[in-house]
CSV table of C-alpha atoms and ligand atoms in Angstrom, one decimal:
chain,number,residue,atom,x,y,z
P,15,MET,CA,-4.8,34.2,-9.3
P,16,ALA,CA,-1.7,33.3,-7.3
P,17,ASP,CA,-0.5,29.7,-7.8
P,18,GLY,CA,-1.1,28.9,-4.1
P,19,MET,CA,-4.8,29.7,-4.5
P,20,ILE,CA,-5.3,27.4,-7.4
P,21,GLY,CA,-3.1,24.6,-6.0
P,22,ILE,CA,-1.1,22.1,-8.0
P,23,ASN,CA,-3.2,19.2,-9.2
P,24,LEU,CA,-1.9,15.6,-9.8
P,25,THR,CA,-1.5,16.2,-13.6
P,26,ARG,CA,0.5,19.4,-13.1
P,27,HIS,CA,2.6,17.8,-10.4
P,28,ILE,CA,3.6,14.8,-12.6
P,29,TYR,CA,4.3,17.1,-15.6
P,30,GLU,CA,6.5,19.3,-13.4
P,31,LYS,CA,8.3,16.2,-12.1
P,32,GLN,CA,8.7,14.7,-15.6
P,33,LYS,CA,10.3,17.9,-16.8
P,34,GLU,CA,13.2,16.9,-14.5
P,35,HIS,CA,13.2,13.4,-16.0
P,36,PRO,CA,12.5,13.7,-19.8
P,37,GLU,CA,13.1,10.0,-20.1
P,38,ALA,CA,9.8,9.4,-18.3
P,39,THR,CA,7.0,9.0,-20.8
P,40,GLY,CA,3.8,10.9,-20.7
P,41,GLU,CA,2.2,7.5,-20.0
P,42,LEU,CA,3.0,7.9,-16.3
P,43,THR,CA,0.7,10.9,-16.3
P,44,GLY,CA,-2.0,8.9,-17.9
P,45,ILE,CA,-1.6,6.0,-15.6
P,46,LEU,CA,-1.8,8.1,-12.4
P,47,ASN,CA,-4.8,10.0,-13.8
P,48,GLN,CA,-6.7,6.8,-14.5
P,49,ILE,CA,-5.9,5.6,-11.0
P,50,ALA,CA,-7.1,8.9,-9.6
P,51,PHE,CA,-10.3,8.7,-11.7
P,52,ALA,CA,-11.2,5.3,-10.4
P,53,ALA,CA,-10.3,6.4,-6.8
P,54,LYS,CA,-12.8,9.3,-7.1
P,55,ILE,CA,-15.6,6.9,-8.0
P,56,VAL,CA,-14.7,4.5,-5.2
P,57,SER,CA,-14.4,7.5,-2.8
P,58,ARG,CA,-17.9,8.6,-3.6
P,59,GLU,CA,-19.3,5.1,-2.9
P,60,VAL,CA,-17.3,4.7,0.3
P,61,ASN,CA,-18.5,8.0,1.6
P,62,LYS,CA,-22.1,7.2,1.1
P,63,ALA,CA,-21.8,3.5,2.1
P,64,GLY,CA,-23.3,4.3,5.5
P,65,LEU,CA,-26.4,5.6,3.8
P,66,VAL,CA,-26.9,3.2,0.9
P,67,GLU,CA,-27.7,-0.4,1.8
P,68,ILE,CA,-24.5,-1.8,0.2
P,69,LEU,CA,-22.7,-2.8,3.4
P,70,GLY,CA,-24.2,-6.3,3.4
P,71,LEU,CA,-22.0,-9.2,2.5
P,72,THR,CA,-22.2,-10.6,-1.0
P,73,GLY,CA,-22.0,-14.1,0.5
P,74,LYS,CA,-19.1,-14.7,-1.9
P,75,GLU,CA,-15.5,-15.5,-0.7
P,76,ASN,CA,-12.4,-14.0,-2.2
P,77,VAL,CA,-9.2,-16.0,-2.8
P,78,GLN,CA,-8.2,-15.4,0.8
P,79,GLY,CA,-11.3,-17.3,2.0
P,80,GLU,CA,-12.7,-14.0,3.4
P,81,GLU,CA,-16.3,-12.9,3.2
P,82,VAL,CA,-16.4,-10.3,0.4
P,83,GLN,CA,-18.2,-7.1,1.2
P,84,LYS,CA,-20.1,-5.4,-1.6
P,85,LEU,CA,-17.8,-2.4,-1.5
P,86,ASP,CA,-14.8,-4.8,-2.1
P,87,ASP,CA,-16.6,-6.1,-5.3
P,88,PHE,CA,-17.5,-2.6,-6.4
P,89,ALA,CA,-13.9,-1.2,-5.9
P,90,ASN,CA,-12.4,-4.3,-7.7
P,91,GLU,CA,-14.8,-3.8,-10.7
P,92,ILE,CA,-14.1,-0.1,-10.9
P,93,PHE,CA,-10.3,-0.4,-10.9
P,94,VAL,CA,-10.2,-3.4,-13.2
P,95,ASN,CA,-12.6,-1.9,-15.7
P,96,THR,CA,-11.1,1.5,-15.7
P,97,LEU,CA,-7.4,0.4,-15.9
P,98,GLY,CA,-8.1,-2.6,-18.2
P,99,ARG,CA,-9.5,-0.2,-20.8
P,100,SER,CA,-7.0,2.6,-20.4
P,101,GLY,CA,-4.5,1.2,-22.9
P,102,HIS,CA,-1.6,1.6,-20.4
P,103,PHE,CA,-1.4,-2.0,-19.1
P,104,CYS,CA,-0.6,-5.5,-20.5
P,105,ILE,CA,-1.8,-7.4,-17.5
P,106,MET,CA,-3.3,-6.8,-14.0
P,107,ALA,CA,-3.8,-8.6,-10.7
P,108,THR,CA,-5.9,-7.8,-7.6
P,109,GLU,CA,-6.3,-9.3,-4.2
P,110,GLU,CA,-9.9,-10.2,-5.2
P,111,GLU,CA,-9.0,-12.4,-8.1
P,112,VAL,CA,-7.1,-15.7,-7.8
P,113,ASP,CA,-5.5,-15.5,-11.3
P,114,THR,CA,-3.9,-12.7,-13.3
P,115,ILE,CA,-6.4,-10.4,-15.2
P,116,PRO,CA,-5.9,-10.0,-19.0
P,117,ILE,CA,-6.7,-6.9,-20.9
P,118,PRO,CA,-10.2,-7.3,-22.4
P,119,GLU,CA,-10.5,-8.3,-26.0
P,120,GLY,CA,-10.6,-5.3,-28.3
P,121,TYR,CA,-8.6,-3.1,-26.0
P,122,LYS,CA,-5.0,-2.0,-26.5
P,123,CYS,CA,-2.3,-3.7,-24.4
P,124,GLY,CA,0.2,-1.2,-23.0
P,125,TYR,CA,3.7,-1.3,-21.6
P,126,TYR,CA,3.0,-1.6,-17.9
P,127,SER,CA,1.6,-4.1,-15.4
P,128,ILE,CA,-0.4,-3.2,-12.3
P,129,ALA,CA,-1.2,-5.1,-9.1
P,130,LEU,CA,-3.8,-3.7,-6.7
P,131,ASP,CA,-5.5,-4.2,-3.4
P,132,PRO,CA,-8.7,-2.4,-4.5
P,133,LEU,CA,-10.1,-2.0,-1.0
P,134,ASP,CA,-7.7,-2.8,1.8
P,135,GLY,CA,-9.0,-3.0,5.3
P,136,SER,CA,-12.5,-4.0,4.2
P,137,SER,CA,-13.3,-5.5,7.6
P,138,ASN,CA,-13.4,-1.9,8.8
P,139,ILE,CA,-15.9,-0.7,6.3
P,140,ASP,CA,-19.0,-1.0,8.5
P,141,VAL,CA,-17.3,0.5,11.5
P,142,ASN,CA,-16.4,3.7,9.6
P,143,VAL,CA,-12.6,3.2,10.0
P,144,ASN,CA,-10.3,4.4,7.2
P,145,ILE,CA,-9.8,2.0,4.3
P,146,GLY,CA,-7.8,2.3,1.2
P,147,THR,CA,-6.6,1.2,-2.3
P,148,ILE,CA,-2.9,0.2,-2.8
P,149,PHE,CA,-1.3,0.0,-6.2
P,150,ALA,CA,2.0,-1.1,-7.7
P,151,VAL,CA,3.1,-0.3,-11.3
P,152,HIS,CA,5.9,-2.1,-13.2
P,153,ARG,CA,7.2,-1.8,-16.7
P,154,LYS,CA,6.5,-4.7,-19.0
P,155,ILE,CA,9.5,-7.1,-19.3
P,156,THR,CA,8.1,-9.8,-21.5
P,157,GLY,CA,8.2,-9.7,-25.3
P,158,GLU,CA,4.6,-10.7,-26.4
P,159,GLU,CA,1.9,-8.1,-26.8
P,160,LYS,CA,-0.2,-9.6,-24.0
P,161,GLY,CA,1.6,-9.5,-20.6
P,162,THR,CA,2.1,-12.5,-18.3
P,163,ALA,CA,2.5,-13.0,-14.5
P,164,GLU,CA,6.2,-12.4,-15.0
P,165,ASP,CA,5.4,-8.7,-15.8
P,166,LEU,CA,3.8,-8.5,-12.4
P,167,MET,CA,6.1,-10.6,-10.3
P,168,GLN,CA,9.1,-8.3,-10.3
P,169,PRO,CA,11.1,-7.2,-7.2
P,170,GLY,CA,9.7,-4.0,-5.7
P,171,ARG,CA,13.1,-2.4,-6.4
P,172,ASN,CA,11.9,-2.3,-10.1
P,173,LEU,CA,8.6,-0.4,-9.4
P,174,ILE,CA,8.1,2.7,-11.5
P,175,ALA,CA,5.2,3.9,-9.4
P,176,GLY,CA,3.5,2.9,-6.2
P,177,GLY,CA,1.1,4.4,-3.8
P,178,TYR,CA,-2.2,4.3,-2.0
P,179,VAL,CA,-5.5,6.1,-1.7
P,180,VAL,CA,-6.9,6.5,1.9
P,181,TYR,CA,-10.6,7.0,2.2
P,182,GLY,CA,-11.2,8.7,5.5
P,183,SER,CA,-12.3,12.1,6.8
P,184,SER,CA,-10.8,13.2,3.5
P,185,THR,CA,-9.7,11.2,0.5
P,186,MET,CA,-5.9,11.3,-0.1
P,187,LEU,CA,-3.7,9.9,-2.8
P,188,VAL,CA,-0.1,9.3,-1.7
P,189,MET,CA,2.3,8.2,-4.4
P,190,SER,CA,5.9,8.1,-5.6
P,191,THR,CA,7.3,7.7,-9.1
P,192,GLY,CA,10.8,7.4,-7.6
P,193,ASN,CA,11.2,11.2,-7.1
P,194,GLY,CA,10.1,11.6,-3.5
P,195,VAL,CA,6.7,10.8,-2.0
P,196,HIS,CA,3.8,13.3,-2.5
P,197,GLY,CA,0.3,13.5,-1.0
P,198,PHE,CA,-2.7,14.9,-2.8
P,199,THR,CA,-6.1,15.6,-1.1
P,200,LEU,CA,-9.3,15.3,-3.1
P,201,ASP,CA,-11.3,18.5,-3.3
P,202,PRO,CA,-14.8,17.1,-4.1
P,203,SER,CA,-16.1,20.5,-5.1
P,204,VAL,CA,-13.8,20.5,-8.2
P,205,GLY,CA,-13.2,16.7,-8.4
P,206,GLU,CA,-9.4,17.2,-8.4
P,207,PHE,CA,-6.6,15.8,-6.2
P,208,LEU,CA,-4.7,18.9,-5.1
P,209,GLU,CA,-1.1,18.7,-3.7
P,210,SER,CA,-1.3,18.9,0.1
P,211,HIS,CA,1.7,17.0,1.3
P,212,PRO,CA,4.7,17.7,-1.0
P,213,ASP,CA,7.8,15.7,-0.5
P,214,ILE,CA,6.8,13.6,2.6
P,215,LYS,CA,9.8,12.5,4.8
P,216,ILE,CA,9.6,10.0,7.5
P,217,PRO,CA,11.4,11.1,10.8
P,218,VAL,CA,14.6,9.1,11.1
P,219,LYS,CA,13.4,7.8,14.5
P,220,GLY,CA,9.9,7.8,15.9
P,221,LYS,CA,8.1,7.1,19.2
P,222,ILE,CA,5.1,5.1,18.0
P,223,TYR,CA,4.9,1.3,17.4
P,224,SER,CA,2.0,-0.2,15.5
P,225,ILE,CA,1.3,-4.0,15.7
P,226,ASN,CA,-1.5,-6.4,16.7
P,227,GLU,CA,-0.4,-7.3,20.2
P,228,GLY,CA,-3.0,-10.1,20.2
P,229,ASN,CA,-0.5,-12.1,18.2
P,230,TYR,CA,2.3,-11.8,20.8
P,231,PRO,CA,2.3,-15.5,21.8
P,232,TYR,CA,2.8,-16.5,18.1
P,233,TRP,CA,5.7,-14.3,17.2
P,234,SER,CA,9.4,-15.3,17.0
P,235,GLU,CA,11.6,-14.6,20.1
P,236,GLY,CA,13.3,-11.7,18.3
P,237,VAL,CA,10.0,-9.9,17.6
P,238,ARG,CA,8.9,-10.5,21.2
P,239,GLN,CA,12.2,-9.2,22.6
P,240,TYR,CA,12.0,-6.1,20.5
P,241,ILE,CA,8.4,-5.3,21.6
P,242,ASP,CA,9.4,-5.8,25.2
P,243,HIS,CA,12.4,-3.6,24.7
P,244,ILE,CA,10.4,-0.6,23.3
P,245,LYS,CA,8.0,-0.9,26.2
P,246,GLU,CA,10.7,-0.6,28.8
P,247,LYS,CA,11.1,2.7,30.6
P,248,ASP,CA,14.2,4.5,29.5
P,249,LYS,CA,13.7,8.2,29.0
P,250,ALA,CA,17.2,8.6,27.5
P,251,THR,CA,16.2,6.6,24.5
P,252,GLY,CA,12.6,7.9,24.4
P,253,ARG,CA,11.0,4.7,25.7
P,254,PRO,CA,8.4,3.5,26.3
P,255,TYR,CA,6.8,4.2,22.9
P,256,SER,CA,3.2,5.0,22.3
P,257,THR,CA,1.1,2.3,20.6
P,258,ARG,CA,-1.3,3.0,17.7
P,259,TYR,CA,-3.0,0.2,15.7
P,260,ILE,CA,-5.9,0.9,13.4
P,261,GLY,CA,-6.0,-2.5,11.8
P,262,SER,CA,-6.1,-1.0,8.3
P,263,MET,CA,-2.7,-1.1,6.6
P,264,VAL,CA,-3.2,2.0,4.6
P,265,ALA,CA,-4.2,4.0,7.7
P,266,ASP,CA,-1.4,2.6,9.8
P,267,VAL,CA,1.2,3.2,7.1
P,268,HIS,CA,-0.2,6.7,6.3
P,269,ARG,CA,0.3,7.7,10.0
P,270,THR,CA,3.8,6.1,10.0
P,271,LEU,CA,4.8,8.1,6.9
P,272,LEU,CA,3.7,11.4,8.4
P,273,LYS,CA,4.7,10.9,12.1
P,274,GLY,CA,7.4,8.2,12.1
P,275,GLY,CA,7.7,5.1,14.2
P,276,ILE,CA,7.4,1.5,13.0
P,277,PHE,CA,4.4,-0.5,11.6
P,278,MET,CA,4.8,-4.3,11.9
P,279,TYR,CA,3.0,-7.4,10.7
P,280,PRO,CA,5.4,-10.2,11.6
P,281,ALA,CA,5.3,-13.8,10.6
P,282,ASP,CA,3.5,-15.8,13.3
P,283,ASN,CA,2.7,-19.5,13.9
P,284,LYS,CA,-1.0,-18.8,14.6
P,285,ASP,CA,-2.3,-20.1,11.3
P,286,PRO,CA,-0.2,-22.8,9.5
P,287,ARG,CA,-1.7,-21.5,6.2
P,288,LYS,CA,0.0,-18.2,6.8
P,289,PRO,CA,3.5,-18.9,8.0
P,290,HIS,CA,4.9,-15.6,6.6
P,291,GLY,CA,2.3,-13.3,8.2
P,292,LYS,CA,-0.8,-11.8,6.7
P,293,LEU,CA,0.2,-9.1,4.3
P,294,ARG,CA,0.7,-9.6,0.6
P,295,LEU,CA,4.0,-8.8,-1.2
P,296,LEU,CA,2.9,-7.7,-4.7
P,297,TYR,CA,0.1,-5.3,-3.9
P,298,GLU,CA,0.6,-4.4,-0.2
P,299,CYS,CA,4.1,-4.7,1.1
P,300,ALA,CA,6.2,-3.9,-2.0
P,301,PRO,CA,4.3,-0.6,-2.9
P,302,MET,CA,4.3,0.5,0.8
P,303,ALA,CA,8.0,-0.4,1.1
P,304,PHE,CA,8.6,1.7,-2.1
P,305,LEU,CA,7.0,4.7,-0.5
P,306,CYS,CA,8.8,4.2,2.9
P,307,GLU,CA,12.2,4.0,1.2
P,308,HIS,CA,11.5,7.1,-1.1
P,309,ALA,CA,10.4,9.0,2.0
P,310,GLY,CA,13.8,8.3,3.7
P,311,GLY,CA,12.6,5.4,5.8
P,312,ALA,CA,13.1,1.6,5.6
P,313,ALA,CA,11.0,-1.5,5.0
P,314,SER,CA,12.2,-4.9,5.9
P,315,THR,CA,11.0,-8.6,6.0
P,316,GLY,CA,13.0,-8.7,9.2
P,317,THR,CA,16.0,-10.2,7.4
P,318,GLY,CA,16.4,-7.9,4.4
P,319,PRO,CA,14.7,-5.1,2.4
P,320,VAL,CA,11.2,-5.9,1.2
P,321,LEU,CA,12.1,-4.3,-2.2
P,322,ASP,CA,14.7,-7.0,-2.8
P,323,VAL,CA,12.3,-9.9,-2.5
P,324,GLN,CA,11.9,-11.8,-5.8
P,325,PRO,CA,8.2,-12.7,-5.9
P,326,THR,CA,7.4,-16.4,-6.6
P,327,GLU,CA,3.6,-16.4,-6.2
P,328,LEU,CA,1.0,-13.9,-7.1
P,329,HIS,CA,-0.6,-13.7,-3.6
P,330,GLN,CA,2.4,-14.6,-1.5
P,331,ARG,CA,2.8,-13.1,1.9
P,332,VAL,CA,5.9,-11.6,3.6
P,333,PRO,CA,6.6,-10.4,7.1
P,334,PHE,CA,6.6,-6.6,7.1
P,335,PHE,CA,8.4,-4.0,9.3
P,336,ALA,CA,8.4,-0.5,8.0
P,337,GLY,CA,8.8,3.2,9.0
P,338,SER,CA,11.6,5.2,10.6
P,339,ALA,CA,15.0,3.9,9.4
P,340,GLN,CA,16.5,3.8,12.9
P,341,ASP,CA,13.5,1.9,14.3
P,342,VAL,CA,13.5,-0.7,11.5
P,343,ARG,CA,17.2,-1.2,11.9
P,344,GLU,CA,16.8,-1.8,15.6
P,345,LEU,CA,14.1,-4.4,15.0
P,346,GLU,CA,16.4,-6.2,12.5
P,347,GLU,CA,19.1,-6.3,15.2
P,348,PHE,CA,16.8,-8.0,17.6
P,349,ILE,CA,15.8,-10.6,15.0
P,350,VAL,CA,19.5,-11.3,14.2
P,351,LYS,CA,20.3,-11.6,17.9
P,352,TYR,CA,17.4,-13.8,19.0
P,353,ASP,CA,16.0,-15.7,16.0
G,1,LIG,P1,-5.2,-8.1,11.9
G,1,LIG,C1,-7.0,-5.6,6.8
G,1,LIG,O1,-7.8,-6.8,6.8
G,1,LIG,C2,-5.5,-6.1,6.6
G,1,LIG,O2,-5.4,-6.8,5.4
G,1,LIG,C3,-4.6,-4.9,6.6
G,1,LIG,O3,-5.2,-3.8,6.1
G,1,LIG,C4,-4.3,-4.7,8.1
G,1,LIG,O4,-3.0,-4.2,8.3
G,1,LIG,C5,-4.3,-6.2,8.6
G,1,LIG,O5,-5.2,-6.9,7.7
G,1,LIG,C6,-4.9,-6.3,10.0
G,1,LIG,O6,-4.8,-7.7,10.4
G,1,LIG,O7,-4.8,-9.6,11.9
G,1,LIG,O8,-4.4,-7.3,12.8
G,1,LIG,O9,-6.7,-7.9,12.0
């Protein structure tokens, strides 16, 4: 059969890519296949959530003080159990757990760490809006067999793999191992992720801005001036932009990767507990910034690249502006000028 009819699956893609980089170990293949395996199980549950009575709240709260939906719990358990027993990792962290997660007794510790948001956008679960899993993989940098938080809290610039799974009308896995950004769509009939979006590149300038305008009064002057600027009528510069905001980071970033423009979650003074915005560095902003940069775009905290931030806390938040390089640069200019 012609190659095109069979399609390239995730394993074949990574193998082909690794042939170009023999220094990459076969472990990367194993890591991404384990993530894909867990994603298939979560995808099955997400897609039948509407039918099975699992949408109720567990009544528990996660470290963010948010009601935990059962699907959150389920996704967290699936990824932690699958990856913790894979032999690839020395330590893990997820949005759902306040502390780092050790590898269970009796299982081999590997040479990588992984930080995950197992089910991002969970407030959208029961309104059938796209949700997703976000993952960030680093090489172990500490000497002991068991990893520590230090193996997780590395700048995003060090990531060896990052990506997300978006559970929507189809389930897609979008990832990078530093050699471009590639999208795979799950074919449930064979249970394989097949390459559907090779070498994704973000347009250098877009015409969509994505932000929760309800927070306008709480933003800095620079962010407000930028938003006012892109709403002004100026056909020569392609303004006004269209606005799109799904309220699910994976869905908003996925659209931005494919269509360009800028997705923003700025710092705001709405909630004194969250002075740096809402999104998490380790398992949301850093992996998404990794993808945006490897797709030819940019990702900024407003004052510098997200990938250059040295993490100081497991669940720390950072302001996040990402997408088309030219749009992110222009935002940064407004922040320099007005803040
Ligand atoms: P807001 C979902 O809860 C989430 O963590 C991200 O997926 C999303 O980008 C953001 O919060 C939306 O937050 O304040 O606009 O509802």
